[in-house]
Amino acid sequence: MQRFFIPGTSFTVGQVVELPAETLRHLRTVLRLSAGAECELLDGSGLIAQAQILEDYQVRILSVAKAPPPKCSLSLIQGLPKGEKLELVLQKGTELGVNRFLPTQMARSVGRLKPEREQKRSKRWEKIIQEAARQSGQPYLPQLQIMQSFESALTAVDADLKLLLWEESAQPLDQLLPDKCPQQIAVIVGPEGGITAEEAQKAELAGYLPVSLGPRILRTETAGLAIMTILQYLYGDLAKGRCSENAAFQGKDES
Ligand code: SAH
Protein backbone atom coordinates (compact mmCIF):
# COMPACT_ATOMS: atom_id res chain seq x y z
CA MET A 1 0.00 0.00 0.00
CA GLN A 2 1.22 3.50 -0.79
CA ARG A 3 2.02 5.66 2.21
CA PHE A 4 2.38 9.37 2.67
CA PHE A 5 3.61 11.56 5.49
CA ILE A 6 1.49 14.48 6.59
CA PRO A 7 3.44 15.64 9.63
CA GLY A 8 1.58 17.64 12.22
CA THR A 9 -1.87 16.28 11.27
CA SER A 10 -4.00 14.46 13.80
CA PHE A 11 -6.22 11.79 12.32
CA THR A 12 -9.70 10.74 13.45
CA VAL A 13 -11.90 8.09 11.88
CA GLY A 14 -14.34 9.57 9.36
CA GLN A 15 -12.34 12.78 9.00
CA VAL A 16 -11.75 14.08 5.47
CA VAL A 17 -8.20 15.26 4.97
CA GLU A 18 -6.75 17.50 2.32
CA LEU A 19 -3.40 16.25 1.01
CA PRO A 20 -0.44 18.60 0.61
CA ALA A 21 -0.03 19.74 -3.04
CA GLU A 22 3.15 17.74 -3.59
CA THR A 23 1.65 14.52 -2.21
CA LEU A 24 -1.44 15.03 -4.32
CA ARG A 25 0.63 15.48 -7.46
CA HIS A 26 2.63 12.34 -6.69
CA LEU A 27 -0.49 10.35 -5.99
CA ARG A 28 -2.26 11.45 -9.18
CA THR A 29 0.45 11.74 -11.79
CA VAL A 30 3.13 9.29 -10.66
CA LEU A 31 1.17 6.59 -8.86
CA ARG A 32 -2.03 7.20 -10.82
CA LEU A 33 -4.19 6.26 -7.87
CA SER A 34 -7.84 6.90 -8.52
CA ALA A 35 -10.92 7.45 -6.35
CA GLY A 36 -11.74 4.44 -4.21
CA ALA A 37 -8.10 3.37 -3.82
CA GLU A 38 -6.74 3.09 -0.31
CA CYS A 39 -3.52 4.48 1.08
CA GLU A 40 -1.77 4.93 4.41
CA LEU A 41 -1.20 8.32 6.01
CA LEU A 42 1.48 8.82 8.65
CA ASP A 43 1.73 11.80 10.99
CA GLY A 44 5.43 11.20 11.71
CA SER A 45 4.78 10.65 15.42
CA GLY A 46 3.62 7.07 15.21
CA LEU A 47 0.01 7.46 13.97
CA ILE A 48 -0.85 5.33 10.97
CA ALA A 49 -4.19 5.96 9.29
CA GLN A 50 -5.80 3.83 6.60
CA ALA A 51 -7.52 6.17 4.20
CA GLN A 52 -9.57 6.09 1.03
CA ILE A 53 -9.20 8.47 -1.87
CA LEU A 54 -12.39 10.37 -2.69
CA GLU A 55 -13.62 11.73 -6.04
CA ASP A 56 -12.20 15.19 -5.35
CA TYR A 57 -8.86 13.67 -4.28
CA GLN A 58 -9.33 14.45 -0.66
CA VAL A 59 -9.00 11.36 1.52
CA ARG A 60 -11.28 9.92 4.17
CA ILE A 61 -9.76 8.30 7.26
CA LEU A 62 -11.03 4.75 7.70
CA SER A 63 -9.06 3.64 10.74
CA VAL A 64 -6.22 4.86 12.93
CA ALA A 65 -3.54 2.92 14.81
CA LYS A 66 -0.52 3.95 16.83
CA ALA A 67 2.78 2.23 16.20
CA PRO A 68 4.78 1.38 19.34
CA PRO A 69 7.65 3.80 19.90
CA PRO A 70 11.16 2.45 19.30
CA LYS A 71 12.42 0.38 22.23
CA CYS A 72 15.80 1.95 21.92
CA SER A 73 16.26 5.43 20.56
CA LEU A 74 19.40 6.03 18.48
CA SER A 75 21.03 9.44 18.03
CA LEU A 76 23.86 10.01 15.61
CA ILE A 77 26.19 12.97 16.07
CA GLN A 78 27.76 13.01 12.63
CA GLY A 79 30.82 15.19 12.04
CA LEU A 80 29.87 17.22 8.98
CA PRO A 81 31.36 15.48 5.93
CA LYS A 82 31.92 16.73 2.39
CA GLY A 83 29.19 17.15 -0.18
CA GLU A 84 26.68 14.42 -0.61
CA LYS A 85 27.97 12.04 2.03
CA LEU A 86 25.65 13.42 4.67
CA GLU A 87 22.69 12.75 2.40
CA LEU A 88 23.72 9.12 2.21
CA VAL A 89 24.02 8.93 5.99
CA LEU A 90 20.57 10.49 6.46
CA GLN A 91 18.93 8.20 3.94
CA LYS A 92 20.54 4.94 5.01
CA GLY A 93 20.50 5.86 8.70
CA THR A 94 16.73 6.41 8.51
CA GLU A 95 16.29 3.03 6.86
CA LEU A 96 18.24 1.47 9.71
CA GLY A 97 16.13 3.19 12.35
CA VAL A 98 18.24 6.14 13.53
CA ASN A 99 15.84 8.43 15.40
CA ARG A 100 17.81 11.61 15.61
CA PHE A 101 20.54 13.05 13.40
CA LEU A 102 22.82 15.84 14.57
CA PRO A 103 25.13 16.89 11.72
CA THR A 104 27.82 18.78 13.55
CA GLN A 105 30.58 21.13 12.57
CA MET A 106 33.78 19.53 13.89
CA ALA A 107 37.38 20.73 13.87
CA ARG A 108 38.35 18.62 10.86
CA SER A 109 35.13 19.02 8.88
CA VAL A 110 35.96 20.01 5.33
CA GLY A 111 32.38 20.97 4.59
CA ARG A 112 31.23 24.11 6.35
CA LEU A 113 27.84 24.97 7.75
CA LYS A 114 26.92 28.35 6.40
CA PRO A 115 24.00 29.95 8.20
CA GLU A 116 22.78 31.62 4.98
CA ARG A 117 22.57 28.25 3.22
CA GLU A 118 21.37 26.32 6.18
CA GLN A 119 17.66 26.74 5.74
CA LYS A 120 17.75 25.49 2.18
CA ARG A 121 20.02 22.59 3.02
CA SER A 122 18.05 21.55 6.09
CA LYS A 123 14.86 21.52 3.99
CA ARG A 124 16.56 19.23 1.51
CA TRP A 125 17.92 17.02 4.29
CA GLU A 126 14.49 16.82 5.93
CA LYS A 127 13.01 15.78 2.62
CA ILE A 128 15.59 13.00 2.25
CA ILE A 129 14.75 11.74 5.75
CA GLN A 130 11.03 11.89 5.09
CA GLU A 131 11.34 10.02 1.81
CA ALA A 132 13.51 7.33 3.39
CA ALA A 133 11.07 6.98 6.30
CA ARG A 134 8.15 6.75 3.86
CA GLN A 135 9.87 4.17 1.72
CA SER A 136 11.05 2.06 4.64
CA GLY A 137 7.78 2.28 6.59
CA GLN A 138 9.19 4.12 9.61
CA PRO A 139 6.19 5.68 11.41
CA TYR A 140 8.34 7.89 13.64
CA LEU A 141 10.01 10.56 11.56
CA PRO A 142 13.65 11.00 12.63
CA GLN A 143 14.56 14.43 13.94
CA LEU A 144 17.20 16.57 12.31
CA GLN A 145 19.15 19.09 14.38
CA ILE A 146 22.03 20.93 12.77
CA MET A 147 24.77 21.76 15.26
CA GLN A 148 27.13 24.67 14.74
CA SER A 149 29.59 23.38 17.29
CA PHE A 150 30.70 20.08 18.74
CA GLU A 151 30.17 21.43 22.26
CA SER A 152 26.51 22.19 21.56
CA ALA A 153 26.00 18.70 20.12
CA LEU A 154 27.46 17.19 23.28
CA THR A 155 25.00 19.03 25.49
CA ALA A 156 22.01 18.51 23.18
CA VAL A 157 21.85 14.75 23.62
CA ASP A 158 20.99 12.83 26.72
CA ALA A 159 21.55 9.08 26.59
CA ASP A 160 22.22 6.16 28.88
CA LEU A 161 24.87 4.78 26.51
CA LYS A 162 27.23 7.23 24.81
CA LEU A 163 29.82 6.01 22.34
CA LEU A 164 32.60 7.91 20.65
CA LEU A 165 33.79 6.08 17.55
CA TRP A 166 37.42 6.93 17.60
CA GLU A 167 39.89 5.43 15.21
CA GLU A 168 42.60 5.93 17.82
CA SER A 169 40.79 4.02 20.54
CA ALA A 170 41.93 0.53 21.45
CA GLN A 171 38.76 -0.35 23.32
CA PRO A 172 36.83 -3.07 21.49
CA LEU A 173 33.10 -2.52 21.13
CA ASP A 174 31.97 -5.76 22.78
CA GLN A 175 33.68 -4.84 26.04
CA LEU A 176 31.64 -1.67 26.34
CA LEU A 177 28.18 -2.77 25.42
CA PRO A 178 25.99 -3.33 28.48
CA ASP A 179 23.80 -6.39 28.94
CA LYS A 180 21.03 -4.21 30.30
CA CYS A 181 19.21 -2.63 27.39
CA PRO A 182 19.87 1.06 27.02
CA GLN A 183 16.82 3.12 26.13
CA GLN A 184 18.72 5.93 24.52
CA ILE A 185 22.02 5.58 22.74
CA ALA A 186 24.12 8.39 21.29
CA VAL A 187 27.03 7.83 18.93
CA ILE A 188 29.64 10.31 17.69
CA VAL A 189 31.25 9.74 14.30
CA GLY A 190 34.02 12.03 13.11
CA PRO A 191 34.26 13.62 9.65
CA GLU A 192 36.70 12.39 6.95
CA GLY A 193 39.65 13.96 8.74
CA GLY A 194 38.81 12.19 11.99
CA ILE A 195 38.43 13.40 15.55
CA THR A 196 41.01 15.60 17.28
CA ALA A 197 42.44 14.66 20.68
CA GLU A 198 40.79 17.78 22.10
CA GLU A 199 37.37 16.74 20.80
CA ALA A 200 37.85 13.24 22.13
CA GLN A 201 38.70 14.69 25.53
CA LYS A 202 35.60 16.90 25.54
CA ALA A 203 33.43 13.95 24.56
CA GLU A 204 34.91 11.80 27.31
CA LEU A 205 34.20 14.54 29.83
CA ALA A 206 30.60 14.51 28.61
CA GLY A 207 30.38 10.78 29.33
CA TYR A 208 31.20 9.32 25.91
CA LEU A 209 33.17 6.07 25.85
CA PRO A 210 35.85 5.93 23.14
CA VAL A 211 35.50 2.75 21.14
CA SER A 212 37.16 1.06 18.20
CA LEU A 213 35.41 -0.64 15.34
CA GLY A 214 38.41 -2.82 14.62
CA PRO A 215 41.66 -2.41 12.73
CA ARG A 216 40.18 -1.09 9.48
CA ILE A 217 39.58 2.62 9.07
CA LEU A 218 36.06 3.03 7.81
CA ARG A 219 34.87 6.00 5.84
CA THR A 220 32.82 8.40 7.89
CA GLU A 221 29.60 7.41 6.11
CA THR A 222 30.35 3.71 6.65
CA ALA A 223 31.22 4.00 10.34
CA GLY A 224 27.84 5.40 11.46
CA LEU A 225 25.86 2.93 9.42
CA ALA A 226 27.93 0.02 10.71
CA ILE A 227 27.53 0.89 14.39
CA MET A 228 23.82 1.65 14.00
CA THR A 229 23.26 -1.77 12.44
CA ILE A 230 25.07 -3.47 15.33
CA LEU A 231 23.14 -1.50 17.96
CA GLN A 232 19.83 -2.09 16.25
CA TYR A 233 20.63 -5.79 16.13
CA LEU A 234 21.52 -6.00 19.80
CA TYR A 235 19.10 -3.57 21.40
CA GLY A 236 16.57 -2.60 18.77
CA ASP A 237 14.19 -4.38 16.47
CA LEU A 238 16.48 -5.61 13.72
CA ALA A 239 16.45 -9.08 15.20
CA LYS A 240 15.15 -10.78 18.29
CA GLY A 241 17.96 -9.12 20.19
CA ARG A 242 18.68 -8.79 23.90
CA CYS A 243 15.72 -6.52 24.46
CA SER A 244 13.02 -8.49 22.77
CA GLU A 245 10.25 -9.92 24.92
CA ASN A 246 11.50 -13.42 24.19
CA ALA A 247 15.13 -12.43 24.51
CA ALA A 248 17.29 -14.73 22.47
CA PHE A 249 20.11 -13.85 24.83
CA GLN A 250 18.90 -15.63 27.95
CA GLY A 251 19.31 -13.64 31.13
CA LYS A 252 20.16 -10.47 29.23
CA ASP A 253 16.74 -8.90 29.09
CA GLU A 254 15.56 -5.61 30.52
CA SER A 255 15.22 -6.83 34.10
N1 SAH B 1 41.18 10.45 8.86
C1 SAH B 1 41.22 9.39 9.78
C2 SAH B 1 40.00 8.49 9.62
C3 SAH B 1 38.71 9.12 9.85
S1 SAH B 1 37.42 8.01 9.53
C4 SAH B 1 42.44 8.58 9.50
O1 SAH B 1 42.78 8.42 8.34
O2 SAH B 1 43.01 8.09 10.46
C5 SAH B 1 36.01 8.95 10.01
C6 SAH B 1 35.39 8.59 11.33
O3 SAH B 1 34.83 7.28 11.26
C7 SAH B 1 36.32 8.54 12.51
O4 SAH B 1 36.58 9.79 13.07
C8 SAH B 1 35.58 7.63 13.46
O5 SAH B 1 34.55 8.34 14.14
C9 SAH B 1 34.95 6.63 12.53
N2 SAH B 1 35.79 5.46 12.34
C10 SAH B 1 36.28 4.97 11.17
N3 SAH B 1 36.96 3.83 11.35
C11 SAH B 1 36.90 3.56 12.67
C12 SAH B 1 37.41 2.50 13.49
N4 SAH B 1 38.11 1.50 13.00
N5 SAH B 1 37.13 2.54 14.81
C13 SAH B 1 36.41 3.55 15.36
N6 SAH B 1 35.93 4.58 14.63
C14 SAH B 1 36.16 4.59 13.31
JSON list of C-alpha atoms in Angstrom, two decimals, residues 25 29-30 55 78 158 195 202 218 235:
[
{"chain": "A", "resi": 25, "resn": "ARG", "atom": "CA", "xyz": [0.63, 15.48, -7.46]},
{"chain": "A", "resi": 29, "resn": "THR", "atom": "CA", "xyz": [0.45, 11.74, -11.79]},
{"chain": "A", "resi": 30, "resn": "VAL", "atom": "CA", "xyz": [3.13, 9.29, -10.66]},
{"chain": "A", "resi": 55, "resn": "GLU", "atom": "CA", "xyz": [-13.62, 11.73, -6.04]},
{"chain": "A", "resi": 78, "resn": "GLN", "atom": "CA", "xyz": [27.76, 13.01, 12.63]},
{"chain": "A", "resi": 158, "resn": "ASP", "atom": "CA", "xyz": [20.99, 12.83, 26.72]},
{"chain": "A", "resi": 195, "resn": "ILE", "atom": "CA", "xyz": [38.43, 13.40, 15.55]},
{"chain": "A", "resi": 202, "resn": "LYS", "atom": "CA", "xyz": [35.60, 16.90, 25.54]},
{"chain": "A", "resi": 218, "resn": "LEU", "atom": "CA", "xyz": [36.06, 3.03, 7.81]},
{"chain": "A", "resi": 235, "resn": "TYR", "atom": "CA", "xyz": [19.10, -3.57, 21.40]}
]
